PDB file of C-alpha atoms in Angstrom:
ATOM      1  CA  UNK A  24      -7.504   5.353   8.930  1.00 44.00           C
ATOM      2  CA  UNK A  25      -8.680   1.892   8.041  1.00 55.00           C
ATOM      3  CA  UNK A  26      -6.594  -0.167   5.636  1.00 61.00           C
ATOM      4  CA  UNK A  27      -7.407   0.033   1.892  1.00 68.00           C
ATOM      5  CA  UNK A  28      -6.314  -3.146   1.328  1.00 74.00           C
ATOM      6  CA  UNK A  29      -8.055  -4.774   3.688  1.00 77.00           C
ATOM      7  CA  UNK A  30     -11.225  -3.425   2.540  1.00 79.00           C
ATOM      8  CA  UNK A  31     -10.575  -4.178  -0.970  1.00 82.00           C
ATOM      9  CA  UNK A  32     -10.429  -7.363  -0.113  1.00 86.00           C
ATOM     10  CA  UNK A  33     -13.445  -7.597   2.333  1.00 88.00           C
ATOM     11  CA  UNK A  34     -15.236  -6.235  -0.839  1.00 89.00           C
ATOM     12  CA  UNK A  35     -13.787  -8.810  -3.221  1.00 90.00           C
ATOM     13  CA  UNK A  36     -15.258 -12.011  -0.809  1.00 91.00           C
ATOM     14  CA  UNK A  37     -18.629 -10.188  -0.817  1.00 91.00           C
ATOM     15  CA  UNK A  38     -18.771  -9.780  -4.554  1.00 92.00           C
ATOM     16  CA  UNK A  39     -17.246 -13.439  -4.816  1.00 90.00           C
ATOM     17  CA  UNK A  40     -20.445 -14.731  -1.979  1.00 92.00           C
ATOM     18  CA  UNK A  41     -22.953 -12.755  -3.931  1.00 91.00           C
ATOM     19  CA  UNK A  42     -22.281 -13.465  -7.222  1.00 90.00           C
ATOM     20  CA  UNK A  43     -20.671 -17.226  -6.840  1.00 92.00           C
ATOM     21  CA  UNK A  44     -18.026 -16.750  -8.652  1.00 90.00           C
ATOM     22  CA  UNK A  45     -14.553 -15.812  -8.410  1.00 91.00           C
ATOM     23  CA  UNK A  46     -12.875 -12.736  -9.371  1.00 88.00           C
ATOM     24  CA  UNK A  47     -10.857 -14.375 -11.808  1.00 88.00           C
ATOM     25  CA  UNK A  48     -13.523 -15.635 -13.059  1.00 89.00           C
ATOM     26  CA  UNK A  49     -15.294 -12.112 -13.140  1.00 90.00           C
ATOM     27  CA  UNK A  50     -12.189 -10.588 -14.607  1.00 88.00           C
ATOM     28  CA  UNK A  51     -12.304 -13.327 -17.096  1.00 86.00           C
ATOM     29  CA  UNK A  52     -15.964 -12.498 -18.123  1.00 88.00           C
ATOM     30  CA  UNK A  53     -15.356  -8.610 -18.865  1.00 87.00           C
ATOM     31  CA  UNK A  54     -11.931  -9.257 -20.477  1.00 85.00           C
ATOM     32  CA  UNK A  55     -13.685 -11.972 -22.910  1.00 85.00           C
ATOM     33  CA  UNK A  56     -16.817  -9.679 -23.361  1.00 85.00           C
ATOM     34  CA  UNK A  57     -15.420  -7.429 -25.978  1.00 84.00           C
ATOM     35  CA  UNK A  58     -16.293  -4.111 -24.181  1.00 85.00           C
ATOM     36  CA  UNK A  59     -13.665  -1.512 -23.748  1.00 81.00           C
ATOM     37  CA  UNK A  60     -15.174   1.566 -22.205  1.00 86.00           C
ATOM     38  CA  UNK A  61     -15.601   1.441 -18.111  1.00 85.00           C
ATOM     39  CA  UNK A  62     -19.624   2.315 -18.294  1.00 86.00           C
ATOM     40  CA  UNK A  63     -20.365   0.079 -20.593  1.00 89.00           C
ATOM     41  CA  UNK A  64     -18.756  -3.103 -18.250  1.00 90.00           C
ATOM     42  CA  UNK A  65     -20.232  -1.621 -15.440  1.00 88.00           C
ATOM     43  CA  UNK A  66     -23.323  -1.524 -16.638  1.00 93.00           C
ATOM     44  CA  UNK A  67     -22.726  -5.602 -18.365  1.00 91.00           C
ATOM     45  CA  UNK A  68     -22.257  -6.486 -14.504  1.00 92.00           C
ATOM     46  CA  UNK A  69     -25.212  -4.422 -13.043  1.00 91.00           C
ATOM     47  CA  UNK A  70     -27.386  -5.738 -15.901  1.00 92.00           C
ATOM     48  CA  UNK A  71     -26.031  -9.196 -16.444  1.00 91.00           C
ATOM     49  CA  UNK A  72     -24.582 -10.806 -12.331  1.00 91.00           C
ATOM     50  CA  UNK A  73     -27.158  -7.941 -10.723  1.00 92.00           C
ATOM     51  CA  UNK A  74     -23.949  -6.657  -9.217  1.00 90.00           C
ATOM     52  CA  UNK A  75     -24.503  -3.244  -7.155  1.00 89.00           C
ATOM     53  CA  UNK A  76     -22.521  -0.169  -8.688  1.00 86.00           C
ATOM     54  CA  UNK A  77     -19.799  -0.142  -6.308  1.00 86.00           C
ATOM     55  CA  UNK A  78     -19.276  -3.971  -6.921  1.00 89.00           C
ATOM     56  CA  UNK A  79     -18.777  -3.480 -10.822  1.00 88.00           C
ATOM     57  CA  UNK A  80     -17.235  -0.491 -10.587  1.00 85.00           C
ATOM     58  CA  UNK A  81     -14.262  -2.037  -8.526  1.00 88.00           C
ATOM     59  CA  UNK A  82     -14.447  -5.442 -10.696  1.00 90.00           C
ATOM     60  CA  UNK A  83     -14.589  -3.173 -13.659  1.00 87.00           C
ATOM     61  CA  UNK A  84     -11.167  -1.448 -12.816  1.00 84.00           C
ATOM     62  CA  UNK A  85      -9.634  -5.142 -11.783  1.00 85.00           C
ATOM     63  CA  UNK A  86     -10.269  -6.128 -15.137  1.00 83.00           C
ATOM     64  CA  UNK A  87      -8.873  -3.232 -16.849  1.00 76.00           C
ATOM     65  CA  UNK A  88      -6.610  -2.748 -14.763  1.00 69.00           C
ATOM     66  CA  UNK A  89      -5.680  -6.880 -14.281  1.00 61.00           C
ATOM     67  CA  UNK A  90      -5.302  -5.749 -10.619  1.00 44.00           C
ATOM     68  CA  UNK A  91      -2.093  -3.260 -10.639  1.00 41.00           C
ATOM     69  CA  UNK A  92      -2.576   0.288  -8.289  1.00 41.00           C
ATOM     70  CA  UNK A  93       0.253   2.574  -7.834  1.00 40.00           C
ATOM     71  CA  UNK A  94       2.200   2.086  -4.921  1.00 39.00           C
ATOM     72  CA  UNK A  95       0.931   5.931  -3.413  1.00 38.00           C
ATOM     73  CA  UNK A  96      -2.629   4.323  -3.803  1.00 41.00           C
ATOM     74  CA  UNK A  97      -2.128   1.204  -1.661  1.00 44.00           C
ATOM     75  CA  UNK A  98      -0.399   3.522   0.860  1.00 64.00           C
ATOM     76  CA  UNK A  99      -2.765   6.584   1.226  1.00 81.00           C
ATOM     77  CA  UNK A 100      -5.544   7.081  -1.364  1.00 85.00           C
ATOM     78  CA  UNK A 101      -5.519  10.952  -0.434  1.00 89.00           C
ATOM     79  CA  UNK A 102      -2.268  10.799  -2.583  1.00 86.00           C
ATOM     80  CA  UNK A 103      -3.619   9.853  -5.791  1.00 86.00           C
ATOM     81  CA  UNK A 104      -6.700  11.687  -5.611  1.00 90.00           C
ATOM     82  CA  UNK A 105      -5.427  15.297  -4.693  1.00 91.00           C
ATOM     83  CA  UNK A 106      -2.753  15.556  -7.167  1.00 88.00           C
ATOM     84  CA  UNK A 107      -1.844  18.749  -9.377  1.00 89.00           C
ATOM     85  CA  UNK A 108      -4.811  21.363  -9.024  1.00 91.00           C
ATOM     86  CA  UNK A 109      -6.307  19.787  -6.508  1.00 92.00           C
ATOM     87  CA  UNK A 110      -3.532  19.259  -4.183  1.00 92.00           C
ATOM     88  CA  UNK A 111      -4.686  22.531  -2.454  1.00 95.00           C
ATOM     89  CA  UNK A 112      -7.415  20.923  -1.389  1.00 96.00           C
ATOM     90  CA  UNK A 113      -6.185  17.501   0.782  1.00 95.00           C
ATOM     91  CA  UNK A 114      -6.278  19.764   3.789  1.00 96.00           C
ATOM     92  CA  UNK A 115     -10.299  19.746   3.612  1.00 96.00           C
ATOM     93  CA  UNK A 116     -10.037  16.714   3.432  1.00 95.00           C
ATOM     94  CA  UNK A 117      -7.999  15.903   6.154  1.00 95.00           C
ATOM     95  CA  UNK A 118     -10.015  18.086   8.207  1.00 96.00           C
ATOM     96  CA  UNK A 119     -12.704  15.943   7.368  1.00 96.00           C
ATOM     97  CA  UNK A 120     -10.979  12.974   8.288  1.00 94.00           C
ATOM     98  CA  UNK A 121      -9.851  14.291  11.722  1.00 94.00           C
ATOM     99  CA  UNK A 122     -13.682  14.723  12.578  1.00 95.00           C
ATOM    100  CA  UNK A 123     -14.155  11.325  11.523  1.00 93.00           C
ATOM    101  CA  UNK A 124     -11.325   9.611  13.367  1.00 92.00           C
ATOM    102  CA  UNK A 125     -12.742  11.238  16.345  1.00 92.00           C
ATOM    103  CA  UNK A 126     -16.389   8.751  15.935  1.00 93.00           C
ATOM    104  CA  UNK A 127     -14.604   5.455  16.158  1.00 91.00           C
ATOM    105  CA  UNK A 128     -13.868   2.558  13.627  1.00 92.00           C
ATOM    106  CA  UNK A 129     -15.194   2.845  10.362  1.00 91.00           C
ATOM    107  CA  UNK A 130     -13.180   1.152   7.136  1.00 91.00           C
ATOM    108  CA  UNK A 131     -12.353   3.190   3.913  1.00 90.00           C
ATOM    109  CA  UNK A 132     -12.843   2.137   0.858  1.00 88.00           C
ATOM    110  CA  UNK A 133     -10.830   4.153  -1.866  1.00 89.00           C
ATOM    111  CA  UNK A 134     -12.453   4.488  -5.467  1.00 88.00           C
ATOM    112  CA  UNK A 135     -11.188   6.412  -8.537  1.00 85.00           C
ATOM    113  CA  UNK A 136     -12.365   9.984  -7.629  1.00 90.00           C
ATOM    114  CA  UNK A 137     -13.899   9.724  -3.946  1.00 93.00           C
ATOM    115  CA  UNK A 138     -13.129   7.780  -0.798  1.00 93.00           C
ATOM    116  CA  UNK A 139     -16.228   5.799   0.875  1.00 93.00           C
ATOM    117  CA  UNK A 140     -16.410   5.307   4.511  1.00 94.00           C
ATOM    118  CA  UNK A 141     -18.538   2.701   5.611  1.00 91.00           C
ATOM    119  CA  UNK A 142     -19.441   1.172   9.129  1.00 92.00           C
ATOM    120  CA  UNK A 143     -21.692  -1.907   8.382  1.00 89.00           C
ATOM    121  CA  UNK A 144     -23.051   0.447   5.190  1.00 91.00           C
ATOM    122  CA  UNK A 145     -21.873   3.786   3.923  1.00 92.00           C
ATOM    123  CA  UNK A 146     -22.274   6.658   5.785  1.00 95.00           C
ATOM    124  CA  UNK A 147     -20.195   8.956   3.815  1.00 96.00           C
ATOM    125  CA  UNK A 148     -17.869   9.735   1.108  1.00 96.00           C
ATOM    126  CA  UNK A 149     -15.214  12.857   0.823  1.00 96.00           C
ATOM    127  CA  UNK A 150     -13.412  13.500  -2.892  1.00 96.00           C
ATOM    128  CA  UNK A 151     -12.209  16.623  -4.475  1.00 96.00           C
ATOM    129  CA  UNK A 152     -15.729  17.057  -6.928  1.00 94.00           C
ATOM    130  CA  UNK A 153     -13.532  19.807  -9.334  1.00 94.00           C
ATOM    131  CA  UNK A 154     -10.228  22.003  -8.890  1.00 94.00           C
ATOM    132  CA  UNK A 155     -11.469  24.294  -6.089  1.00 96.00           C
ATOM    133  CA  UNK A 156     -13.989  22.543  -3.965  1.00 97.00           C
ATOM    134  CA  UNK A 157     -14.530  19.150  -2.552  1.00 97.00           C
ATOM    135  CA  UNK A 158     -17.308  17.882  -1.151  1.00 97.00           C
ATOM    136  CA  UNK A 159     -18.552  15.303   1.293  1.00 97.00           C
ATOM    137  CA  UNK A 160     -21.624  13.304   0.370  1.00 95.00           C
ATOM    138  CA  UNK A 161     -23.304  12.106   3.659  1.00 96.00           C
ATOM    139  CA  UNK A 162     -25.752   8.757   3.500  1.00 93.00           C
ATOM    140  CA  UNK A 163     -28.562   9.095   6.342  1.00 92.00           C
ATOM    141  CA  UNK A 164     -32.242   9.217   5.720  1.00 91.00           C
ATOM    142  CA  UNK A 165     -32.773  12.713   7.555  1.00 91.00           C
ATOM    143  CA  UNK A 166     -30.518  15.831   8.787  1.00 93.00           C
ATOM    144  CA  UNK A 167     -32.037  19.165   9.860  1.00 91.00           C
ATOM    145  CA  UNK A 168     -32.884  21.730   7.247  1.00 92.00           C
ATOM    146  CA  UNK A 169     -29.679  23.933   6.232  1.00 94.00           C
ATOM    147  CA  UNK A 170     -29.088  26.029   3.662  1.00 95.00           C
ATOM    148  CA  UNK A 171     -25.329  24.202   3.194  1.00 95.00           C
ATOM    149  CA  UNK A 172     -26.881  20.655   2.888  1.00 95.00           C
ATOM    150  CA  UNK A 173     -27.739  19.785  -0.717  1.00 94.00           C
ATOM    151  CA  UNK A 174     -30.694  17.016  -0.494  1.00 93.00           C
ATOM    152  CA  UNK A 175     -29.821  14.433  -3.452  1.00 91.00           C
ATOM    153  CA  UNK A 176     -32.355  12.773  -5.383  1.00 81.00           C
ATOM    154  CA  UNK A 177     -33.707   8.750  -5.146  1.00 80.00           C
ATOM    155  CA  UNK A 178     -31.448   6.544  -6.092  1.00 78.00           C
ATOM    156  CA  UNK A 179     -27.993   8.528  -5.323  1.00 83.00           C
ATOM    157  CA  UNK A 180     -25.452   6.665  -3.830  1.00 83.00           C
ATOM    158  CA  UNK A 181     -25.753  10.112  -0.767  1.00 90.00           C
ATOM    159  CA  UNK A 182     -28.542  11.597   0.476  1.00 93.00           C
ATOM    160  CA  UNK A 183     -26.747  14.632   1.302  1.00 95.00           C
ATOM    161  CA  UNK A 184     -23.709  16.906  -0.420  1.00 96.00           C
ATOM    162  CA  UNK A 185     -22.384  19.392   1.485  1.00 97.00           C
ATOM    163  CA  UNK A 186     -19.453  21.599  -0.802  1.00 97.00           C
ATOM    164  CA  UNK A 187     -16.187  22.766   0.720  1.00 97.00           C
ATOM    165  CA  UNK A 188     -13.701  25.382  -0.526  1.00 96.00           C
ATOM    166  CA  UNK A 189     -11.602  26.133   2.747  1.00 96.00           C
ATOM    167  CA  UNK A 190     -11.111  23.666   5.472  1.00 96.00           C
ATOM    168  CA  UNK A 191     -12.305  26.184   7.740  1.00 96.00           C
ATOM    169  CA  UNK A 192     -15.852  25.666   6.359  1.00 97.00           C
ATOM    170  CA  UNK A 193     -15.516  22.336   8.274  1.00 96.00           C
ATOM    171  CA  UNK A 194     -17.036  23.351  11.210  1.00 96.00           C
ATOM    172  CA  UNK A 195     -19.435  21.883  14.612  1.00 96.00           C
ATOM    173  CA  UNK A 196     -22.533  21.590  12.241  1.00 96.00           C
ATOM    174  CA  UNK A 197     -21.019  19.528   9.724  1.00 96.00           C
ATOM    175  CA  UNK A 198     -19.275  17.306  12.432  1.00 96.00           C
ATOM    176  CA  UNK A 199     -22.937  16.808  13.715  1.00 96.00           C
ATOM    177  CA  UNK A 200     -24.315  15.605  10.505  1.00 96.00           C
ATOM    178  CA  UNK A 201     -21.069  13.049  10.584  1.00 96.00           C
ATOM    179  CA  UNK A 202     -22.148  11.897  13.731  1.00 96.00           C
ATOM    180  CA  UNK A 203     -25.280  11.580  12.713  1.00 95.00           C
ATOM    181  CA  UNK A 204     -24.564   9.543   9.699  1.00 95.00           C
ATOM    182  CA  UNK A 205     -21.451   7.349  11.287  1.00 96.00           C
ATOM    183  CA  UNK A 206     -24.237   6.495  14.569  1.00 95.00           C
ATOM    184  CA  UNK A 207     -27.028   5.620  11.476  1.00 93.00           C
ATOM    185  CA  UNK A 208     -25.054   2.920  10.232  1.00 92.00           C
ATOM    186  CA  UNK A 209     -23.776   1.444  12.807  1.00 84.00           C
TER     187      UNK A 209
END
């Protein structure tokens, strides 16, 4: 697995080159702008630097969070997000991951309830979506028709969800439409 870290902070220099400014100074601008709530500062970046979602979101939770992530988060982000409930489900996960893996280099980037996977864009993310089933949205212009993929409308950050309850369920097909997205953004 790539290292979180690292592409936090591959992230943070893009936001920084985009936006010219640092993230100090970005932190400094949502903790001076008097807005509390997470969509609402999101939404002040988007709106006010033209920041993408992901790029606010993670500035967002820098702010807020002035930078601080639990020590099982900077180790494996699997840890935080299948916790309680949802610990039944890592193994999907995992599965997923071992499919993955098997493609080449790609670098994760961990967020609050899903981890992306990106080659030079994403090509997929994998988070537990409620108690009992995770699911794996998949970011390629076209897959073959099947009754398991779940086209997404414009402007989704996937154009595919595919829904998992057993790891079994992770079968040839869906390593296919990995494949298929890992090779599109290559």
């Amino acid at each position: 697995m790539a290292d979180p870290q690292q592409a936090l902070q591959t992230q943070l220099k893009n936001i920084e080159t985009r936006t010219g400014k640092t993230v100090d100074e970005l932190k400094a601008l949502v903790q001076n702008s008097g807005l509390s709530k997470h969509g609402e500062i999101v939404k002040m970046l988007k709106s006010d630097l033209g920041m993408g979602h992901g790029d606010a979101n993670t500035i967002a939770h820098l702010a807020k969070n002035d930078g601080v992530q639990s020590p099982a988060a900077a180790d494996n982000p699997l840890d935080t997000l299948y916790v309680g409930a949802k610990a039944e489900l890592r193994p999907i996960h995992e599965r997923l991951l071992a499919q993955l893996e098997a493609l080449g280099a790609y670098e994760t980037a961990p967020k609050q309830k899903y981890v992306s996977y990106r080659r030079s864009k994403q090509f997929a993310m994998i988070g537990p979506a409620t108690n009992t089933r995770v699911e794996l949205g998949l970011n390629i212009k076209a897959l073959p028709e099947s009754p398991r993929l779940e086209p997404q409308g414009t402007g989704k950050m996937c154009n595919y969800v595919v829904k998992f309850t057993d790891p079994a369920q992770v079968d040839a097909e869906v390593a296919a439409w990995l494949k298929a997205a890992y090779a599109a953004a290559g």
